[in-house]
mmCIF file of C-alpha atoms in Angstrom:
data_model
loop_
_atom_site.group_PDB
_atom_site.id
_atom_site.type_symbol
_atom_site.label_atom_id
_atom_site.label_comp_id
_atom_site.label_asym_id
_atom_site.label_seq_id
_atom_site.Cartn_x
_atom_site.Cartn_y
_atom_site.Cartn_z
ATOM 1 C CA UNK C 1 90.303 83.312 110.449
ATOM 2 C CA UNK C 2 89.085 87.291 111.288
ATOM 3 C CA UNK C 3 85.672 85.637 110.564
ATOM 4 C CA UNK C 4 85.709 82.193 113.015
ATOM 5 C CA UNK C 5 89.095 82.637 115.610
ATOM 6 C CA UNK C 6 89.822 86.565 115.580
ATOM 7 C CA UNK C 7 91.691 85.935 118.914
ATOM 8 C CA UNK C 8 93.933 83.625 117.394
ATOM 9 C CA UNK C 9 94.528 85.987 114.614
ATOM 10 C CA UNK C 10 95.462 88.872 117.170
ATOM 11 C CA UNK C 11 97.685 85.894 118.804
ATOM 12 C CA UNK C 12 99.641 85.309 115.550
ATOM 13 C CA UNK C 13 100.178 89.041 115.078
ATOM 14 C CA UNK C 14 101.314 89.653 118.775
ATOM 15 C CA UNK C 15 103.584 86.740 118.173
ATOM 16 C CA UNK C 16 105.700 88.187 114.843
ATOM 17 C CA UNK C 17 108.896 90.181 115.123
ATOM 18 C CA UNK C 18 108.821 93.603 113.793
ATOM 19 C CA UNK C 19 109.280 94.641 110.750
ATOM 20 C CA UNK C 20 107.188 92.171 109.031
ATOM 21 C CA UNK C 21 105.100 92.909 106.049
ATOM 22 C CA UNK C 22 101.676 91.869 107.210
ATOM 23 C CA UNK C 23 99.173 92.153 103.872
ATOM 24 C CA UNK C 24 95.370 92.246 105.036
ATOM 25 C CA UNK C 25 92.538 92.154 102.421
ATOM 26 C CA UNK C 26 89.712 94.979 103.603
ATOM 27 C CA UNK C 27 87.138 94.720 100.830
ATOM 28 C CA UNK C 28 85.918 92.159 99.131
ATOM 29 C CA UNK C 29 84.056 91.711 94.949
ATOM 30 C CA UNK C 30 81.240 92.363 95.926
ATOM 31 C CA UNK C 31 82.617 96.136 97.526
ATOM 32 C CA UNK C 32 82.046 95.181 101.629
ATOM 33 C CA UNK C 33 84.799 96.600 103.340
ATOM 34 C CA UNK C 34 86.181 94.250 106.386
ATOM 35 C CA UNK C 35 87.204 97.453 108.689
ATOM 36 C CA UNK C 36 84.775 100.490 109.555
ATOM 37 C CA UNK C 37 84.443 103.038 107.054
ATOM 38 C CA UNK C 38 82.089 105.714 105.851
ATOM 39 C CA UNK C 39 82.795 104.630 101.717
ATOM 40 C CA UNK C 40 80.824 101.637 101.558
ATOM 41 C CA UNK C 41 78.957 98.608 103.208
ATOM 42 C CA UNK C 42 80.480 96.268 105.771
ATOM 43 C CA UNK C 43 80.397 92.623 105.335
ATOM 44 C CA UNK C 44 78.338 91.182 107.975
ATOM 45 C CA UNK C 45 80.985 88.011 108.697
ATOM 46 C CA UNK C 46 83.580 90.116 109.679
ATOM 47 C CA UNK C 47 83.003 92.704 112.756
ATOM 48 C CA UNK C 48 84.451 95.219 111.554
ATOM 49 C CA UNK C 49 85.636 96.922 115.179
ATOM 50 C CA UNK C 50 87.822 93.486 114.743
ATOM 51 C CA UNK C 51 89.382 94.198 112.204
ATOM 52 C CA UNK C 52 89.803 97.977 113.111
ATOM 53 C CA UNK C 53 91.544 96.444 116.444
ATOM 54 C CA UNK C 54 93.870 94.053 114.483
ATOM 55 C CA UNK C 55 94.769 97.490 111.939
ATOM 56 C CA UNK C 56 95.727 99.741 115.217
ATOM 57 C CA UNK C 57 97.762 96.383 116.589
ATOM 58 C CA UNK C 58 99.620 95.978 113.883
ATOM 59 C CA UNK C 59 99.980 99.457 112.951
ATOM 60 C CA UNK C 60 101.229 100.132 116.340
ATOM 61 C CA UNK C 61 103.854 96.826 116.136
ATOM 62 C CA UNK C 62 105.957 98.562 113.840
ATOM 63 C CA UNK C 63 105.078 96.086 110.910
ATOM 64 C CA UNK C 64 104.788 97.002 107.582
ATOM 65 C CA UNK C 65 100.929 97.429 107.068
ATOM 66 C CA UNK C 66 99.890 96.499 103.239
ATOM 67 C CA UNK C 67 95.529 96.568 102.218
ATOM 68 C CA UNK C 68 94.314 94.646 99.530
ATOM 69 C CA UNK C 69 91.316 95.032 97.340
ATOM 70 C CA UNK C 70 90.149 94.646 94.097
ATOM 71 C CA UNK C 71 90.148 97.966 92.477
ATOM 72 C CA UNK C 72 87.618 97.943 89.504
ATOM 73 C CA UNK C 73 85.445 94.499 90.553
ATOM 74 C CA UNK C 74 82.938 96.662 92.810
ATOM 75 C CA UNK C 75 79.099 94.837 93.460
ATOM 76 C CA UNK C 76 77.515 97.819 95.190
ATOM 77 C CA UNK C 77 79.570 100.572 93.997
ATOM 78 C CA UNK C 78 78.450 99.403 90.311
ATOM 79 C CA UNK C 79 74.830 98.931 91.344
ATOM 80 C CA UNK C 80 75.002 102.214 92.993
ATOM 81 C CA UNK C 81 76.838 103.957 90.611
ATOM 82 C CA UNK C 82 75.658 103.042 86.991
ATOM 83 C CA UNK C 83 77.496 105.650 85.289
ATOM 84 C CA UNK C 84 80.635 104.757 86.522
ATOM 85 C CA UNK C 85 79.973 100.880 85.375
ATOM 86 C CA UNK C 86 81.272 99.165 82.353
ATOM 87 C CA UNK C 87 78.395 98.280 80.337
ATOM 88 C CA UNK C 88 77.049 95.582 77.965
ATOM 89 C CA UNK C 89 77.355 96.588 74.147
ATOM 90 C CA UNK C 90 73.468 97.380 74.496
ATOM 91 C CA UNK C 91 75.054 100.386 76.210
ATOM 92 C CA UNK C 92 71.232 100.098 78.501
ATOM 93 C CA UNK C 93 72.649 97.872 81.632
ATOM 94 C CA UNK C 94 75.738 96.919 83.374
ATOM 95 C CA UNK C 95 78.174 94.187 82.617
ATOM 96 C CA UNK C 96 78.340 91.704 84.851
ATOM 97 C CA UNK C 97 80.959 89.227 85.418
ATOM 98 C CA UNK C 98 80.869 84.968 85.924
ATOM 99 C CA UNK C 99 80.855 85.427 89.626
ATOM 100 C CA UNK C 100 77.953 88.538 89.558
ATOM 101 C CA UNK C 101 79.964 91.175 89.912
ATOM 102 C CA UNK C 102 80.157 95.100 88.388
ATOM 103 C CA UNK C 103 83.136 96.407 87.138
ATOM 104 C CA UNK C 104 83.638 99.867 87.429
ATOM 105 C CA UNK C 105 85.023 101.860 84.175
ATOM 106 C CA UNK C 106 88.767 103.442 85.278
ATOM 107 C CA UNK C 107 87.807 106.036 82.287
ATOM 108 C CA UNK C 108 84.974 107.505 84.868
ATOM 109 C CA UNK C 109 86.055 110.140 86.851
ATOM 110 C CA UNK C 110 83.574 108.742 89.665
ATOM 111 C CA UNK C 111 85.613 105.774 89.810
ATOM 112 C CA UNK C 112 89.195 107.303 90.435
ATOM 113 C CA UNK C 113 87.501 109.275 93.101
ATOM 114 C CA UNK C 114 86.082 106.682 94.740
ATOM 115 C CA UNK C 115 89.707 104.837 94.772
ATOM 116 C CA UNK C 116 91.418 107.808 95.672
ATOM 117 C CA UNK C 117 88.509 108.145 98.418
ATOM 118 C CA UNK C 118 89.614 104.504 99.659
ATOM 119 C CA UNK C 119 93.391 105.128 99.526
ATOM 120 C CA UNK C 120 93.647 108.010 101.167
ATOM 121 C CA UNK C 121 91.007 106.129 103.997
ATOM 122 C CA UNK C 122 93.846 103.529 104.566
ATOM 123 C CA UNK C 123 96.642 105.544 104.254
ATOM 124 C CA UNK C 124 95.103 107.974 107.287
ATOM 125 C CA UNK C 125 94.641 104.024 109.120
ATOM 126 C CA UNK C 126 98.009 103.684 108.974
ATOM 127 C CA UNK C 127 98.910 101.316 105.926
ATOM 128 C CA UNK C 128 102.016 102.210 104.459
ATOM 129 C CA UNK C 129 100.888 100.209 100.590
ATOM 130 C CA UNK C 130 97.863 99.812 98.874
ATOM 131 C CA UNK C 131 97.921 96.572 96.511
ATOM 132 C CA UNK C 132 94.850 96.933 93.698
ATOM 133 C CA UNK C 133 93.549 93.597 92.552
ATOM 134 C CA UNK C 134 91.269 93.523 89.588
ATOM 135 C CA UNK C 135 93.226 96.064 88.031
ATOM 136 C CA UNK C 136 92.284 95.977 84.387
ATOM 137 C CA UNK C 137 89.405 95.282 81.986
ATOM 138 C CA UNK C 138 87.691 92.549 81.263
ATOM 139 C CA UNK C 139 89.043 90.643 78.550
ATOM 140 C CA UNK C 140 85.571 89.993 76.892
ATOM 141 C CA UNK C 141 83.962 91.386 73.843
ATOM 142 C CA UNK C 142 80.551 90.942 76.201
ATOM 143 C CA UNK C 143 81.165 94.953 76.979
ATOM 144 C CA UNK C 144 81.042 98.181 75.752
ATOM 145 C CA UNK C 145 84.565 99.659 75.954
ATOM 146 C CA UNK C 146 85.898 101.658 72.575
ATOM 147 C CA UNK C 147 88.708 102.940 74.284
ATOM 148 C CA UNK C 148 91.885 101.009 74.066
ATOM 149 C CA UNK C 149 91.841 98.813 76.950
ATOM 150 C CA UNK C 150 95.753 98.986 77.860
ATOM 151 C CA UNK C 151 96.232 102.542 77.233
ATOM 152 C CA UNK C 152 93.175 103.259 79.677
ATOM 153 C CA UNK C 153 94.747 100.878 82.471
ATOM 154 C CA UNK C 154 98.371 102.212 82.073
ATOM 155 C CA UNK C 155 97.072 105.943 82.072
ATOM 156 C CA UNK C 156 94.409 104.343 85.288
ATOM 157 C CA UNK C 157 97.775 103.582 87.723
ATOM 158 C CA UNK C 158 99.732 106.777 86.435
ATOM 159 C CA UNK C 159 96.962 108.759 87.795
ATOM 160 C CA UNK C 160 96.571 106.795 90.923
ATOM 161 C CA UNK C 161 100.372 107.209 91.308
ATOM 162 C CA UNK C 162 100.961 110.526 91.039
ATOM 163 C CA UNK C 163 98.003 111.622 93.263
ATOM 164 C CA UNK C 164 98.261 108.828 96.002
ATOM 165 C CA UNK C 165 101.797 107.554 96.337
ATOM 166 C CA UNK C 166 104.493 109.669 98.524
ATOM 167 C CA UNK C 167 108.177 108.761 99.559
ATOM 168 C CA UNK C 168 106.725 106.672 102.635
ATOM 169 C CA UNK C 169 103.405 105.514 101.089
ATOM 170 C CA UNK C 170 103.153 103.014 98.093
ATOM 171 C CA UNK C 171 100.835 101.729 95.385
ATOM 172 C CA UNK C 172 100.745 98.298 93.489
ATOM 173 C CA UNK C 173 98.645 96.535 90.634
ATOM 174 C CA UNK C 174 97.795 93.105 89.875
ATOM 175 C CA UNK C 175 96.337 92.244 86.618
ATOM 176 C CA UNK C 176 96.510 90.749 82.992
ATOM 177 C CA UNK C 177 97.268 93.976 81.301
ATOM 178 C CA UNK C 178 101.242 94.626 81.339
ATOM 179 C CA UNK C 179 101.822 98.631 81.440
#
């Protein structure tokens, strides 16, 4: 709806009761981020002073505000960004997944400061939870990954935790590893 009735989307909003926990996503696979930012590309579908206008509404509705986006599925950041990629077992390019899409390594120090980068964006926006889709590695022996793979996520949202989370400001993950 932001992309083809954004009034009617401000409409709904205006419309709740407060508190409601209103959960927005703000970047998509591919790493196009639906608000303005200086971290990344915008998508071009969704204006992004739009969605900055919806953020501020709901922000300033009293609603709980939560962002979601997929944490290690990242199109430009991987292009952009080898060494922080997952690569194939060549160890010479960059995985890519079904839907043509680089995942970033959580073992890469570029990649926790890049999701640090983006929490700590959203958090200043006014979001009061971060949710992290894509929040594991792939389960394919198509990459190069020696490290053990639920160890690596488990230690991944530990570090997240204890450098992003406070008493008013929370982190989730959604994936197929259990930690």
């Amino acid at each position: 709806m932001l992309e083809t009735d954004f009034a009617g989307v401000m409409a709904q909003v205006k419309a709740l009761s407060a508190p409601t926990s209103i959960l927005l996503d703000v970047k998509n696979i591919r790493g196009e981020f639906f608000y303005s930012t200086s971290l990344g590309r915008n998508n071009d579908r969704i204006d992004p002073a739009n969605m900055n206008a919806l953020i501020a509404r709901i922000r300033n509705s009293g609603h709980y505000l939560i962002a979601r986006l997929p944490a290690y599925r990242d199109y430009w950041y991987g292009l952009e960004n080898v060494e922080d990629g997952i690569f194939n077992p060549n160890r010479i390019s960059l995985w890519m997944d079904e839907e043509r899409c680089y995942w970033l390594n959580p073992n890469a120090e570029g990649t926790l400061t890049y999701l640090i980068s983006i929490v700590t964006e959203l958090r200043t926006l006014g979001f009061d939870e971060v949710v992290f889709t894509d929040f594991r590695i792939p389960d394919t022996d198509a990459i190069y990954f020696e490290e053990d793979r639920a160890e690596t996520i488990r230690k991944a949202a530990e570090d997240l935790v204890r450098i992003c989370t406070t008493d008013r400001f929370a982190l989730s993950f959604v994936g197929n590893e259990i930690f």
